[in-house]
PDB file of C-alpha atoms in Angstrom:
ATOM      1  CA  GLU A   1       7.247   8.181 -15.142  1.00 77.00           C
ATOM      2  CA  PRO A   2       7.418   4.039 -14.623  1.00 80.00           C
ATOM      3  CA  GLU A   3       4.521   2.285 -13.691  1.00 91.00           C
ATOM      4  CA  VAL A   4       3.437  -1.125 -12.320  1.00 95.00           C
ATOM      5  CA  THR A   5       1.068  -2.941 -14.792  1.00 95.00           C
ATOM      6  CA  GLN A   6      -1.445  -5.300 -13.786  1.00 96.00           C
ATOM      7  CA  THR A   7      -4.209  -7.250 -15.325  1.00 96.00           C
ATOM      8  CA  PRO A   8      -7.108  -8.055 -16.084  1.00 96.00           C
ATOM      9  CA  SER A   9      -8.757  -4.904 -14.008  1.00 95.00           C
ATOM     10  CA  HIS A  10     -11.713  -6.951 -13.207  1.00 96.00           C
ATOM     11  CA  GLN A  11     -12.291 -10.717 -13.046  1.00 97.00           C
ATOM     12  CA  VAL A  12     -15.336 -12.690 -12.136  1.00 98.00           C
ATOM     13  CA  THR A  13     -14.972 -16.363 -11.560  1.00 97.00           C
ATOM     14  CA  GLN A  14     -16.754 -19.005 -10.180  1.00 97.00           C
ATOM     15  CA  MET A  15     -16.107 -20.542  -6.414  1.00 97.00           C
ATOM     16  CA  GLY A  16     -13.859 -23.145  -6.303  1.00 97.00           C
ATOM     17  CA  GLN A  17     -11.875 -22.103 -10.095  1.00 98.00           C
ATOM     18  CA  GLU A  18      -8.385 -21.226 -10.098  1.00 98.00           C
ATOM     19  CA  VAL A  19      -7.590 -17.622 -11.079  1.00 98.00           C
ATOM     20  CA  ILE A  20      -3.748 -16.306 -11.825  1.00 97.00           C
ATOM     21  CA  LEU A  21      -3.425 -12.251 -11.764  1.00 98.00           C
ATOM     22  CA  ARG A  22      -0.655 -10.423 -13.831  1.00 97.00           C
ATOM     23  CA  CYS A  23       1.553  -8.113 -12.580  1.00 97.00           C
ATOM     24  CA  VAL A  24       4.299  -6.480 -14.769  1.00 97.00           C
ATOM     25  CA  PRO A  25       6.703  -4.495 -11.679  1.00 96.00           C
ATOM     26  CA  ILE A  26       9.118  -1.759 -12.592  1.00 94.00           C
ATOM     27  CA  SER A  27      11.887  -2.768 -14.675  1.00 91.00           C
ATOM     28  CA  ASN A  28      14.517  -2.283 -11.851  1.00 90.00           C
ATOM     29  CA  HIS A  29      12.671  -2.839  -9.287  1.00 93.00           C
ATOM     30  CA  LEU A  30      13.995  -6.102  -7.316  1.00 92.00           C
ATOM     31  CA  TYR A  31      11.243  -6.606  -4.358  1.00 95.00           C
ATOM     32  CA  PHE A  32       7.190  -6.926  -5.382  1.00 96.00           C
ATOM     33  CA  TYR A  33       4.088  -7.742  -3.108  1.00 97.00           C
ATOM     34  CA  TRP A  34       1.088  -8.546  -3.293  1.00 98.00           C
ATOM     35  CA  TYR A  35      -1.549  -6.804  -1.157  1.00 97.00           C
ATOM     36  CA  ARG A  36      -5.089  -6.857  -0.674  1.00 97.00           C
ATOM     37  CA  GLN A  37      -7.984  -4.370  -0.051  1.00 95.00           C
ATOM     38  CA  ILE A  38     -11.712  -5.951   1.040  1.00 93.00           C
ATOM     39  CA  LEU A  39     -14.216  -3.094  -0.124  1.00 84.00           C
ATOM     40  CA  GLY A  40     -14.708  -0.656   2.563  1.00 78.00           C
ATOM     41  CA  GLN A  41     -11.007  -2.119   4.629  1.00 84.00           C
ATOM     42  CA  LYS A  42      -7.568  -1.734   5.144  1.00 86.00           C
ATOM     43  CA  VAL A  43      -4.802  -2.841   2.841  1.00 93.00           C
ATOM     44  CA  GLU A  44      -3.690  -5.820   4.178  1.00 95.00           C
ATOM     45  CA  PHE A  45      -0.131  -7.720   2.958  1.00 95.00           C
ATOM     46  CA  LEU A  46      -0.058 -10.802   1.519  1.00 97.00           C
ATOM     47  CA  VAL A  47       3.191 -11.795   0.484  1.00 97.00           C
ATOM     48  CA  SER A  48       6.901 -10.553  -0.728  1.00 96.00           C
ATOM     49  CA  PHE A  49       9.098 -11.623  -3.277  1.00 96.00           C
ATOM     50  CA  TYR A  50      12.977 -11.363  -3.702  1.00 94.00           C
ATOM     51  CA  ASN A  51      15.828 -12.751  -5.600  1.00 91.00           C
ATOM     52  CA  ASN A  52      13.699 -15.542  -7.006  1.00 92.00           C
ATOM     53  CA  GLU A  53      11.730 -16.352  -3.736  1.00 94.00           C
ATOM     54  CA  ILE A  54       9.168 -15.803  -0.889  1.00 96.00           C
ATOM     55  CA  SER A  55      10.876 -13.148   1.536  1.00 95.00           C
ATOM     56  CA  GLU A  56       7.761 -13.002   3.723  1.00 95.00           C
ATOM     57  CA  LYS A  57       4.351 -14.093   4.002  1.00 96.00           C
ATOM     58  CA  SER A  58       1.314 -13.067   6.198  1.00 95.00           C
ATOM     59  CA  GLU A  59      -1.183 -15.896   7.811  1.00 95.00           C
ATOM     60  CA  ILE A  60      -3.578 -14.970   5.003  1.00 95.00           C
ATOM     61  CA  PHE A  61      -1.504 -16.294   2.270  1.00 97.00           C
ATOM     62  CA  ASP A  62      -1.990 -20.008   2.932  1.00 95.00           C
ATOM     63  CA  ASP A  63      -1.499 -23.049   0.618  1.00 95.00           C
ATOM     64  CA  GLN A  64      -4.321 -21.517  -2.083  1.00 96.00           C
ATOM     65  CA  PHE A  65      -1.999 -19.071  -2.858  1.00 97.00           C
ATOM     66  CA  SER A  66       1.161 -18.696  -4.611  1.00 97.00           C
ATOM     67  CA  VAL A  67       3.529 -16.357  -6.636  1.00 97.00           C
ATOM     68  CA  GLU A  68       5.634 -16.693  -9.370  1.00 95.00           C
ATOM     69  CA  ARG A  69       7.769 -14.770 -11.369  1.00 93.00           C
ATOM     70  CA  PRO A  70       8.548 -16.945 -14.376  1.00 86.00           C
ATOM     71  CA  ASP A  71      10.391 -14.985 -17.234  1.00 86.00           C
ATOM     72  CA  GLY A  72      12.118 -12.287 -15.545  1.00 79.00           C
ATOM     73  CA  SER A  73       9.164  -9.755 -15.978  1.00 87.00           C
ATOM     74  CA  ASN A  74       6.004 -10.774 -14.991  1.00 93.00           C
ATOM     75  CA  PHE A  75       4.872 -11.637 -11.645  1.00 96.00           C
ATOM     76  CA  THR A  76       2.013 -13.830 -11.115  1.00 97.00           C
ATOM     77  CA  LEU A  77      -0.503 -14.393  -8.060  1.00 98.00           C
ATOM     78  CA  LYS A  78      -2.351 -17.708  -8.195  1.00 98.00           C
ATOM     79  CA  ILE A  79      -5.555 -18.659  -6.157  1.00 97.00           C
ATOM     80  CA  ARG A  80      -6.157 -22.498  -6.499  1.00 96.00           C
ATOM     81  CA  SER A  81      -9.829 -22.835  -5.589  1.00 95.00           C
ATOM     82  CA  THR A  82     -11.593 -19.767  -4.817  1.00 97.00           C
ATOM     83  CA  LYS A  83     -13.717 -18.973  -1.991  1.00 96.00           C
ATOM     84  CA  LEU A  84     -16.211 -16.159  -1.735  1.00 97.00           C
ATOM     85  CA  GLU A  85     -14.029 -14.247   0.817  1.00 95.00           C
ATOM     86  CA  ASP A  86     -11.458 -13.717  -1.702  1.00 97.00           C
ATOM     87  CA  SER A  87     -13.385 -11.141  -3.211  1.00 97.00           C
ATOM     88  CA  ALA A  88     -11.034  -8.090  -3.108  1.00 97.00           C
ATOM     89  CA  MET A  89      -9.158  -5.958  -4.934  1.00 96.00           C
ATOM     90  CA  TYR A  90      -5.386  -7.223  -5.494  1.00 97.00           C
ATOM     91  CA  PHE A  91      -2.335  -4.352  -5.571  1.00 97.00           C
ATOM     92  CA  CYS A  92       1.047  -5.696  -6.847  1.00 97.00           C
ATOM     93  CA  ALA A  93       3.605  -3.274  -5.977  1.00 97.00           C
ATOM     94  CA  SER A  94       7.245  -2.872  -6.260  1.00 96.00           C
ATOM     95  CA  SER A  95       9.990  -1.343  -4.897  1.00 94.00           C
ATOM     96  CA  VAL A  96      13.922  -0.802  -5.212  1.00 91.00           C
ATOM     97  CA  ASP A  97      15.112  -0.942  -1.898  1.00 88.00           C
ATOM     98  CA  ARG A  98      12.296  -2.637   0.399  1.00 87.00           C
ATOM     99  CA  ALA A  99      10.519   0.444   2.287  1.00 85.00           C
ATOM    100  CA  ARG A 100      13.391   2.840   1.842  1.00 86.00           C
ATOM    101  CA  TYR A 101      11.966   4.841  -1.316  1.00 86.00           C
ATOM    102  CA  GLY A 102       8.101   3.384  -1.052  1.00 88.00           C
ATOM    103  CA  TYR A 103       6.336   1.088  -3.023  1.00 93.00           C
ATOM    104  CA  THR A 104       4.833   1.967  -6.453  1.00 95.00           C
ATOM    105  CA  PHE A 105       1.465   0.191  -6.774  1.00 96.00           C
ATOM    106  CA  GLY A 106      -0.716  -1.172  -9.665  1.00 95.00           C
ATOM    107  CA  SER A 107      -4.032  -0.189 -10.501  1.00 94.00           C
ATOM    108  CA  GLY A 108      -5.562  -3.360  -9.165  1.00 95.00           C
ATOM    109  CA  THR A 109      -7.533  -5.871 -10.305  1.00 97.00           C
ATOM    110  CA  ARG A 110     -10.697  -6.521  -8.835  1.00 96.00           C
ATOM    111  CA  LEU A 111     -11.815 -10.130  -8.374  1.00 97.00           C
ATOM    112  CA  THR A 112     -15.446 -10.765  -7.454  1.00 97.00           C
ATOM    113  CA  VAL A 113     -16.111 -14.513  -6.691  1.00 97.00           C
ATOM    114  CA  VAL A 114     -19.899 -15.730  -7.374  1.00 97.00           C
TER     115      VAL A 114
ATOM    116  CA  ALA B   1       4.128  -6.301  15.785  1.00 70.00           C
ATOM    117  CA  GLN B   2       3.707  -2.643  14.670  1.00 84.00           C
ATOM    118  CA  THR B   3       0.316  -1.355  14.378  1.00 93.00           C
ATOM    119  CA  VAL B   4      -0.657   2.159  12.888  1.00 97.00           C
ATOM    120  CA  THR B   5      -3.696   3.791  13.770  1.00 97.00           C
ATOM    121  CA  GLN B   6      -5.642   6.709  11.920  1.00 97.00           C
ATOM    122  CA  SER B   7      -8.349   8.062  14.484  1.00 96.00           C
ATOM    123  CA  GLN B   8     -10.559   9.712  11.512  1.00 96.00           C
ATOM    124  CA  PRO B   9     -12.740   7.736   9.735  1.00 96.00           C
ATOM    125  CA  GLU B  10     -13.940  10.790   8.023  1.00 97.00           C
ATOM    126  CA  MET B  11     -13.007  14.304   7.449  1.00 97.00           C
ATOM    127  CA  SER B  12     -14.452  17.330   5.461  1.00 97.00           C
ATOM    128  CA  VAL B  13     -12.727  20.406   4.286  1.00 98.00           C
ATOM    129  CA  GLN B  14     -13.704  23.382   2.201  1.00 98.00           C
ATOM    130  CA  GLU B  15     -12.009  24.087  -1.210  1.00 98.00           C
ATOM    131  CA  ALA B  16      -8.611  26.431  -0.742  1.00 97.00           C
ATOM    132  CA  GLU B  17      -8.699  25.798   3.043  1.00 98.00           C
ATOM    133  CA  THR B  18      -5.975  23.528   5.359  1.00 98.00           C
ATOM    134  CA  VAL B  19      -6.610  20.331   6.507  1.00 98.00           C
ATOM    135  CA  THR B  20      -4.947  17.717   9.081  1.00 98.00           C
ATOM    136  CA  LEU B  21      -5.039  14.150   9.212  1.00 98.00           C
ATOM    137  CA  SER B  22      -3.841  12.391  12.006  1.00 98.00           C
ATOM    138  CA  CYS B  23      -1.667   9.072  12.147  1.00 98.00           C
ATOM    139  CA  THR B  24       0.005   7.257  15.165  1.00 98.00           C
ATOM    140  CA  TYR B  25       2.065   4.224  15.139  1.00 97.00           C
ATOM    141  CA  ASP B  26       3.520   2.097  17.327  1.00 96.00           C
ATOM    142  CA  THR B  27       7.315   0.448  16.803  1.00 93.00           C
ATOM    143  CA  SER B  28      10.392  -0.752  18.881  1.00 92.00           C
ATOM    144  CA  GLU B  29      12.380  -0.210  15.617  1.00 91.00           C
ATOM    145  CA  SER B  30      14.851   2.675  15.011  1.00 90.00           C
ATOM    146  CA  ASP B  31      15.653   2.288  11.422  1.00 91.00           C
ATOM    147  CA  TYR B  32      11.743   2.857   9.498  1.00 94.00           C
ATOM    148  CA  TYR B  33       9.952   4.997   7.155  1.00 96.00           C
ATOM    149  CA  LEU B  34       6.449   6.657   7.268  1.00 97.00           C
ATOM    150  CA  PHE B  35       4.381   7.320   4.058  1.00 97.00           C
ATOM    151  CA  TRP B  36       0.835   8.977   3.090  1.00 98.00           C
ATOM    152  CA  TYR B  37      -0.554   7.299   0.282  1.00 97.00           C
ATOM    153  CA  LYS B  38      -3.772   8.739  -1.516  1.00 97.00           C
ATOM    154  CA  GLN B  39      -6.078   6.388  -3.042  1.00 94.00           C
ATOM    155  CA  PRO B  40      -8.812   7.800  -5.211  1.00 93.00           C
ATOM    156  CA  PRO B  41     -12.226   6.411  -6.263  1.00 88.00           C
ATOM    157  CA  SER B  42     -10.203   4.618  -8.981  1.00 86.00           C
ATOM    158  CA  ARG B  43      -8.323   2.471  -5.955  1.00 86.00           C
ATOM    159  CA  GLN B  44      -5.216   3.359  -7.315  1.00 88.00           C
ATOM    160  CA  MET B  45      -2.672   3.734  -4.352  1.00 92.00           C
ATOM    161  CA  ILE B  46      -0.465   6.910  -5.007  1.00 94.00           C
ATOM    162  CA  LEU B  47       2.328   7.480  -2.862  1.00 95.00           C
ATOM    163  CA  VAL B  48       1.992  11.120  -1.723  1.00 97.00           C
ATOM    164  CA  ILE B  49       5.134  11.767   0.884  1.00 97.00           C
ATOM    165  CA  ARG B  50       7.661   9.676   2.762  1.00 96.00           C
ATOM    166  CA  GLN B  51       9.479  10.323   5.938  1.00 96.00           C
ATOM    167  CA  GLU B  52      12.406   8.847   6.832  1.00 94.00           C
ATOM    168  CA  ALA B  53      12.771   8.555  10.584  1.00 94.00           C
ATOM    169  CA  TYR B  54      16.764   9.722  11.250  1.00 92.00           C
ATOM    170  CA  LYS B  55      15.162  12.755   9.683  1.00 91.00           C
ATOM    171  CA  GLN B  56      14.206  15.084  12.037  1.00 88.00           C
ATOM    172  CA  GLN B  57      13.309  17.860   9.312  1.00 93.00           C
ATOM    173  CA  ASN B  58       9.599  17.045   8.403  1.00 95.00           C
ATOM    174  CA  ALA B  59       8.894  16.269   4.534  1.00 95.00           C
ATOM    175  CA  THR B  60       7.187  18.512   2.158  1.00 95.00           C
ATOM    176  CA  GLU B  61       5.904  17.917  -1.401  1.00 94.00           C
ATOM    177  CA  ASN B  62       4.310  20.901  -2.866  1.00 96.00           C
ATOM    178  CA  ARG B  63       0.811  21.719  -0.931  1.00 97.00           C
ATOM    179  CA  PHE B  64       1.601  18.255   1.357  1.00 98.00           C
ATOM    180  CA  SER B  65       3.886  18.523   4.277  1.00 97.00           C
ATOM    181  CA  VAL B  66       3.557  16.493   7.412  1.00 98.00           C
ATOM    182  CA  ASN B  67       4.183  16.699  10.804  1.00 97.00           C
ATOM    183  CA  PHE B  68       6.542  14.049  12.413  1.00 97.00           C
ATOM    184  CA  GLN B  69       7.140  13.824  16.028  1.00 96.00           C
ATOM    185  CA  LYS B  70       9.423  10.625  16.570  1.00 95.00           C
ATOM    186  CA  ALA B  71       9.470  10.677  20.551  1.00 94.00           C
ATOM    187  CA  ALA B  72       5.454  10.692  20.491  1.00 96.00           C
ATOM    188  CA  LYS B  73       5.309   8.493  16.930  1.00 96.00           C
ATOM    189  CA  SER B  74       3.068  10.686  15.638  1.00 97.00           C
ATOM    190  CA  PHE B  75       3.223  11.343  11.610  1.00 97.00           C
ATOM    191  CA  SER B  76       0.401  13.624  10.506  1.00 98.00           C
ATOM    192  CA  LEU B  77      -0.765  15.053   7.114  1.00 98.00           C
ATOM    193  CA  LYS B  78      -1.174  18.630   6.090  1.00 98.00           C
ATOM    194  CA  ILE B  79      -3.101  19.828   2.837  1.00 98.00           C
ATOM    195  CA  SER B  80      -2.780  23.470   2.152  1.00 98.00           C
ATOM    196  CA  ASP B  81      -5.117  25.048  -0.340  1.00 98.00           C
ATOM    197  CA  SER B  82      -7.184  22.355  -0.560  1.00 98.00           C
ATOM    198  CA  GLN B  83      -8.451  21.221  -4.276  1.00 97.00           C
ATOM    199  CA  LEU B  84     -11.367  18.774  -5.427  1.00 97.00           C
ATOM    200  CA  GLY B  85      -9.149  16.686  -6.703  1.00 96.00           C
ATOM    201  CA  ASP B  86      -7.970  16.095  -3.367  1.00 97.00           C
ATOM    202  CA  ALA B  87     -10.937  13.830  -2.628  1.00 97.00           C
ATOM    203  CA  ALA B  88      -9.716  10.513  -1.712  1.00 97.00           C
ATOM    204  CA  MET B  89      -9.391   7.768   1.193  1.00 96.00           C
ATOM    205  CA  TYR B  90      -5.863   8.470   2.503  1.00 97.00           C
ATOM    206  CA  PHE B  91      -3.711   5.916   4.307  1.00 97.00           C
ATOM    207  CA  CYS B  92      -0.847   5.776   6.685  1.00 97.00           C
ATOM    208  CA  ALA B  93       1.639   3.027   6.185  1.00 96.00           C
ATOM    209  CA  TRP B  94       5.067   2.247   8.572  1.00 96.00           C
ATOM    210  CA  GLY B  95       7.885   0.136   6.825  1.00 94.00           C
ATOM    211  CA  SER B  96      10.871  -1.077   8.022  1.00 91.00           C
ATOM    212  CA  GLY B  97      14.616  -0.100   7.104  1.00 87.00           C
ATOM    213  CA  ALA B  98      15.983  -3.933   7.710  1.00 85.00           C
ATOM    214  CA  GLY B  99      13.144  -5.850   9.458  1.00 84.00           C
ATOM    215  CA  SER B 100      10.064  -6.795   7.973  1.00 86.00           C
ATOM    216  CA  TYR B 101       9.594  -6.473   4.217  1.00 88.00           C
ATOM    217  CA  GLN B 102       5.929  -5.234   4.386  1.00 91.00           C
ATOM    218  CA  LEU B 103       4.332  -1.870   4.532  1.00 93.00           C
ATOM    219  CA  THR B 104       1.919  -2.046   7.713  1.00 94.00           C
ATOM    220  CA  PHE B 105      -1.327   0.425   6.555  1.00 96.00           C
ATOM    221  CA  GLY B 106      -3.750   2.201   8.980  1.00 96.00           C
ATOM    222  CA  LYS B 107      -7.609   1.945   8.126  1.00 95.00           C
ATOM    223  CA  GLY B 108      -7.877   5.092   6.216  1.00 96.00           C
ATOM    224  CA  THR B 109      -9.260   8.591   6.554  1.00 97.00           C
ATOM    225  CA  LYS B 110     -12.282   9.231   3.775  1.00 97.00           C
ATOM    226  CA  LEU B 111     -11.072  13.022   3.009  1.00 98.00           C
ATOM    227  CA  SER B 112     -14.267  14.975   1.332  1.00 98.00           C
ATOM    228  CA  VAL B 113     -13.453  18.482  -0.594  1.00 98.00           C
ATOM    229  CA  ILE B 114     -16.446  20.613   0.025  1.00 97.00           C
ATOM    230  CA  PRO B 115     -16.477  23.178  -3.231  1.00 96.00           C
TER     231      PRO B 115
END
């Protein structure tokens, strides 16, 4: 069964450093998303990406965050200057047709900012 | 704004028994989809079942079924013949058919299965 692949599975970074989280969505999916989950809390939407541009973003997705689909297969989330409160599980997801058939999520990247 | 409420933070069920997890939602849209996702300790988000709002028939996937009450905006998940592998966090989620791109999640219900 097709999978969404995320790398790395765990990343530890110093506060103030830049991090890039990587994702390979399912090949025939057109919509791409990033979500985060702070430990023990709900899953929060960050951004959606369609047709090579951001289609929607949340209040969390401020100027510190950016997304890219650099080569037609990878989908990346960059955090420019990490803060302690950015420590969370970050999930990439993709879908064929928005929410119609649900999203397929990756296994997540656990980001720890120290 | 859409909201999804899961009123049971934790539940437990005996192995082989049946358990129902509750979810209510609030929306003014008519074209939407509802989902249950399972998050085991590995923290992967796994789609369990989906329901299209315009279909009256309740969705079923093997031991998992839903009770979709559109007028009441209720979407509960029934797990029959519970197995140890069903132990996980379960999230109810709402997605628009034509408006917002995001899924809105509830806070989750932690299900324990007792051998």
